[in-house]
């Protein structure tokens, strides 16, 4: 069974500083990998996804993530954080479950706080 | 941009009652899902639905739960005889299919008292 570990429960960064959120996954085959963001009272918004191909993927809001198979990692990065990036970030791995659907397994999330 | 919409945003019910959570997936999507997030815990998969039948369900999705697509637009989750531990945020999601990401709604917060 697949699993996702986000080792950092809470991270605080200063506005304008760079950000890296860690994600490690466990899955037997080539994974589908995702990062979602959840603002308070909101749903899960897709930031970016990896299905295949280029291991560095670009997402919305200036985020990027790099798939490193050798490290089983899919860390999320942003070069300069904005106060509006404060939210909870979830990494997820997708496993095919037949008939074209797939099941997402989420990490516990990393809460990002941004200080002015 | 098209979105997944869920109603109501918050539902309060008494233990033992039945609730129906409603979702309108994105119109050209073919795959539908329910996930839940108990406060402070991970988002967990409940069920996937395709071609008018359940594709996969988790061990959480027992006989207390059922899903239905009663018409061409709605996708519902019914919880019979609710328990206190059913209190959670329930997310609906849809996708075009494999190689397409899941798009989530804003969730329905279910509180069982």
Tab-separated table of C-alpha atoms in Angstrom:
chain	number	residue	atom	x	y	z
A	1	UNK	CA	0.000	0.000	0.000
A	2	UNK	CA	1.159	3.514	-0.716
A	3	UNK	CA	1.982	6.054	1.974
A	4	UNK	CA	3.069	9.679	2.223
A	5	UNK	CA	5.175	11.333	4.885
A	6	UNK	CA	5.360	15.045	5.416
A	7	UNK	CA	7.926	15.359	8.189
A	8	UNK	CA	7.248	18.996	9.037
A	9	UNK	CA	3.961	19.669	10.808
A	10	UNK	CA	4.417	23.436	10.955
A	11	UNK	CA	6.866	25.778	9.227
A	12	UNK	CA	7.226	29.506	9.698
A	13	UNK	CA	9.009	31.660	7.140
A	14	UNK	CA	9.441	35.364	6.614
A	15	UNK	CA	7.753	37.016	3.687
A	16	UNK	CA	10.149	37.080	0.742
A	17	UNK	CA	12.140	34.106	1.982
A	18	UNK	CA	12.423	30.878	0.050
A	19	UNK	CA	10.379	27.834	0.978
A	20	UNK	CA	10.790	24.099	0.715
A	21	UNK	CA	8.171	21.674	1.998
A	22	UNK	CA	9.259	18.070	2.200
A	23	UNK	CA	7.342	15.052	1.007
A	24	UNK	CA	8.426	11.427	0.897
A	25	UNK	CA	6.291	8.678	-0.531
A	26	UNK	CA	6.211	4.927	-0.596
A	27	UNK	CA	4.755	3.211	-3.647
A	28	UNK	CA	5.793	0.166	-5.626
A	29	UNK	CA	5.295	1.539	-9.126
A	30	UNK	CA	5.768	4.913	-10.788
A	31	UNK	CA	3.626	7.220	-8.715
A	32	UNK	CA	1.299	9.994	-9.585
A	33	UNK	CA	2.259	12.834	-7.251
A	34	UNK	CA	0.372	15.946	-6.248
A	35	UNK	CA	0.529	18.953	-4.016
A	36	UNK	CA	-2.705	20.519	-2.790
A	37	UNK	CA	-3.183	23.634	-0.688
A	38	UNK	CA	-5.996	24.267	1.759
A	39	UNK	CA	-6.747	27.717	3.104
A	40	UNK	CA	-8.880	27.954	6.256
A	41	UNK	CA	-12.479	27.045	5.524
A	42	UNK	CA	-11.677	26.207	1.928
A	43	UNK	CA	-11.377	23.073	-0.114
A	44	UNK	CA	-8.272	21.457	-1.546
A	45	UNK	CA	-6.801	23.390	-4.439
A	46	UNK	CA	-4.411	21.636	-6.795
A	47	UNK	CA	-1.010	23.346	-6.917
A	48	UNK	CA	0.766	20.966	-9.249
A	49	UNK	CA	0.970	17.375	-10.394
A	50	UNK	CA	3.448	14.840	-11.693
A	51	UNK	CA	2.366	11.975	-13.900
A	52	UNK	CA	5.449	11.341	-16.040
A	53	UNK	CA	8.095	13.135	-18.056
A	54	UNK	CA	10.036	16.102	-16.795
A	55	UNK	CA	10.789	15.602	-13.113
A	56	UNK	CA	10.640	19.328	-12.358
A	57	UNK	CA	7.040	20.458	-12.539
A	58	UNK	CA	5.694	23.966	-12.401
A	59	UNK	CA	2.456	24.830	-10.702
A	60	UNK	CA	0.254	27.755	-9.932
A	61	UNK	CA	1.179	30.678	-7.686
A	62	UNK	CA	4.888	30.334	-8.465
A	63	UNK	CA	5.305	26.894	-6.895
A	64	UNK	CA	7.397	24.086	-8.306
A	65	UNK	CA	8.214	20.559	-7.218
A	66	UNK	CA	10.868	18.055	-8.165
A	67	UNK	CA	10.312	14.308	-8.360
A	68	UNK	CA	13.391	12.414	-7.210
A	69	UNK	CA	12.869	8.703	-7.659
A	70	UNK	CA	16.124	7.765	-5.917
A	71	UNK	CA	15.012	9.613	-2.791
A	72	UNK	CA	11.282	8.830	-3.098
A	73	UNK	CA	10.687	12.539	-2.663
A	74	UNK	CA	8.518	15.222	-4.196
A	75	UNK	CA	9.459	18.422	-2.380
A	76	UNK	CA	7.575	21.638	-2.993
A	77	UNK	CA	9.499	24.875	-3.444
A	78	UNK	CA	8.871	28.547	-3.905
A	79	UNK	CA	11.667	31.113	-4.267
A	80	UNK	CA	9.891	33.983	-2.533
A	81	UNK	CA	6.949	33.471	-0.206
A	82	UNK	CA	4.040	35.902	-0.029
A	83	UNK	CA	1.830	36.441	3.016
A	84	UNK	CA	-1.090	34.970	1.056
A	85	UNK	CA	0.739	31.633	0.863
A	86	UNK	CA	-0.053	30.959	4.521
A	87	UNK	CA	-2.161	27.793	4.419
A	88	UNK	CA	-1.901	24.054	4.888
A	89	UNK	CA	-0.120	22.062	2.198
A	90	UNK	CA	-0.816	18.435	1.438
A	91	UNK	CA	1.292	16.060	-0.598
A	92	UNK	CA	-0.519	13.098	-2.129
A	93	UNK	CA	0.366	9.983	-4.103
A	94	UNK	CA	-2.083	8.440	-6.545
A	95	UNK	CA	-2.401	4.729	-7.171
A	96	UNK	CA	-4.384	3.353	-10.082
A	97	UNK	CA	-7.411	1.446	-8.950
A	98	UNK	CA	-8.752	0.204	-12.239
A	99	UNK	CA	-11.250	1.493	-14.796
A	100	UNK	CA	-9.275	4.697	-15.147
A	101	UNK	CA	-9.699	5.921	-11.599
A	102	UNK	CA	-7.050	6.244	-8.963
A	103	UNK	CA	-6.967	6.591	-5.243
A	104	UNK	CA	-5.114	9.413	-3.531
A	105	UNK	CA	-3.246	8.855	-0.305
A	106	UNK	CA	-2.514	12.099	1.493
A	107	UNK	CA	0.170	13.122	3.919
A	108	UNK	CA	-0.788	14.718	7.225
A	109	UNK	CA	-0.088	18.166	5.862
A	110	UNK	CA	2.333	20.981	6.640
A	111	UNK	CA	0.953	24.202	8.013
A	112	UNK	CA	2.788	27.232	6.656
A	113	UNK	CA	2.844	30.489	8.588
A	114	UNK	CA	4.295	33.630	7.014
A	115	UNK	CA	5.609	36.482	9.118
A	116	UNK	CA	5.869	39.984	7.692
B	1	UNK	CA	-12.809	27.922	-14.318
B	2	UNK	CA	-15.315	25.136	-13.647
B	3	UNK	CA	-15.521	23.938	-10.073
B	4	UNK	CA	-16.899	21.164	-7.958
B	5	UNK	CA	-19.664	22.493	-5.729
B	6	UNK	CA	-20.850	20.944	-2.495
B	7	UNK	CA	-23.927	21.610	-0.414
B	8	UNK	CA	-24.498	22.287	2.365
B	9	UNK	CA	-21.271	23.815	3.630
B	10	UNK	CA	-22.150	22.770	7.170
B	11	UNK	CA	-24.583	20.114	8.342
B	12	UNK	CA	-25.478	19.407	11.941
B	13	UNK	CA	-27.364	16.224	12.721
B	14	UNK	CA	-28.245	14.107	15.699
B	15	UNK	CA	-26.728	10.700	16.237
B	16	UNK	CA	-28.763	8.021	14.518
B	17	UNK	CA	-30.143	10.298	11.829
B	18	UNK	CA	-29.507	9.944	8.123
B	19	UNK	CA	-27.738	12.657	6.140
B	20	UNK	CA	-27.240	13.228	2.448
B	21	UNK	CA	-24.288	15.264	1.288
B	22	UNK	CA	-24.577	16.677	-2.186
B	23	UNK	CA	-22.033	17.409	-4.859
B	24	UNK	CA	-22.128	18.733	-8.373
B	25	UNK	CA	-18.964	17.557	-10.143
B	26	UNK	CA	-17.408	19.352	-13.094
B	27	UNK	CA	-19.660	18.694	-16.051
B	28	UNK	CA	-17.343	16.811	-18.410
B	29	UNK	CA	-15.750	14.700	-15.687
B	30	UNK	CA	-16.376	10.984	-15.579
B	31	UNK	CA	-14.893	9.913	-12.254
B	32	UNK	CA	-16.263	10.925	-8.902
B	33	UNK	CA	-14.905	10.547	-5.412
B	34	UNK	CA	-15.642	11.136	-1.774
B	35	UNK	CA	-12.918	11.786	0.775
B	36	UNK	CA	-13.164	12.798	4.396
B	37	UNK	CA	-10.962	14.592	6.884
B	38	UNK	CA	-11.550	14.123	10.563
B	39	UNK	CA	-10.348	17.166	12.472
B	40	UNK	CA	-6.596	17.046	12.891
B	41	UNK	CA	-6.189	13.924	10.811
B	42	UNK	CA	-5.309	13.019	7.236
B	43	UNK	CA	-7.618	13.339	4.280
B	44	UNK	CA	-8.846	9.775	3.695
B	45	UNK	CA	-10.277	8.089	0.623
B	46	UNK	CA	-13.815	6.780	0.942
B	47	UNK	CA	-15.050	5.755	-2.490
B	48	UNK	CA	-14.642	6.207	-6.224
B	49	UNK	CA	-17.491	6.015	-8.732
B	50	UNK	CA	-17.464	5.544	-12.478
B	51	UNK	CA	-20.007	4.522	-15.059
B	52	UNK	CA	-22.770	4.479	-12.451
B	53	UNK	CA	-21.074	2.083	-10.142
B	54	UNK	CA	-18.536	2.020	-7.364
B	55	UNK	CA	-15.002	1.454	-8.694
B	56	UNK	CA	-13.295	1.139	-5.357
B	57	UNK	CA	-14.071	1.723	-1.722
B	58	UNK	CA	-12.022	1.874	1.417
B	59	UNK	CA	-12.604	-0.096	4.589
B	60	UNK	CA	-14.165	3.037	6.055
B	61	UNK	CA	-16.940	2.848	3.467
B	62	UNK	CA	-19.066	0.198	5.113
B	63	UNK	CA	-22.791	-0.539	4.820
B	64	UNK	CA	-23.576	2.710	6.610
B	65	UNK	CA	-22.490	4.619	3.506
B	66	UNK	CA	-23.877	4.732	-0.002
B	67	UNK	CA	-23.356	6.859	-3.081
B	68	UNK	CA	-25.629	7.692	-5.934
B	69	UNK	CA	-25.715	9.708	-9.096
B	70	UNK	CA	-29.455	10.308	-9.261
B	71	UNK	CA	-29.348	12.469	-12.377
B	72	UNK	CA	-26.828	13.787	-14.853
B	73	UNK	CA	-25.322	16.343	-12.528
B	74	UNK	CA	-25.508	15.408	-8.849
B	75	UNK	CA	-23.380	12.951	-6.918
B	76	UNK	CA	-24.511	12.208	-3.375
B	77	UNK	CA	-23.112	10.537	-0.291
B	78	UNK	CA	-25.672	9.112	2.114
B	79	UNK	CA	-24.735	8.239	5.664
B	80	UNK	CA	-27.333	6.163	7.477
B	81	UNK	CA	-27.637	6.155	11.256
B	82	UNK	CA	-24.864	8.670	11.861
B	83	UNK	CA	-22.418	8.190	14.703
B	84	UNK	CA	-20.380	10.738	16.631
B	85	UNK	CA	-17.236	9.556	14.879
B	86	UNK	CA	-18.721	10.432	11.494
B	87	UNK	CA	-18.117	14.091	12.332
B	88	UNK	CA	-15.643	15.282	9.717
B	89	UNK	CA	-15.174	17.404	6.645
B	90	UNK	CA	-16.382	15.498	3.599
B	91	UNK	CA	-14.854	16.383	0.263
B	92	UNK	CA	-16.247	15.524	-3.129
B	93	UNK	CA	-13.868	15.364	-6.089
B	94	UNK	CA	-14.077	14.665	-9.785
B	95	UNK	CA	-11.661	14.020	-12.609
B	96	UNK	CA	-11.649	13.408	-16.337
B	97	UNK	CA	-9.879	10.129	-15.775
B	98	UNK	CA	-6.433	8.647	-15.622
B	99	UNK	CA	-3.633	11.189	-16.098
B	100	UNK	CA	-5.989	13.907	-14.936
B	101	UNK	CA	-5.883	15.400	-11.471
B	102	UNK	CA	-8.737	15.337	-8.981
B	103	UNK	CA	-10.561	18.606	-8.480
B	104	UNK	CA	-12.022	19.002	-5.023
B	105	UNK	CA	-14.987	20.930	-3.740
B	106	UNK	CA	-14.885	23.148	-0.660
B	107	UNK	CA	-16.264	20.381	1.510
B	108	UNK	CA	-19.220	19.827	3.799
B	109	UNK	CA	-18.504	19.966	7.492
B	110	UNK	CA	-20.652	17.321	9.161
B	111	UNK	CA	-21.194	17.620	12.894
B	112	UNK	CA	-22.961	14.741	14.637
B	113	UNK	CA	-24.244	15.574	18.113
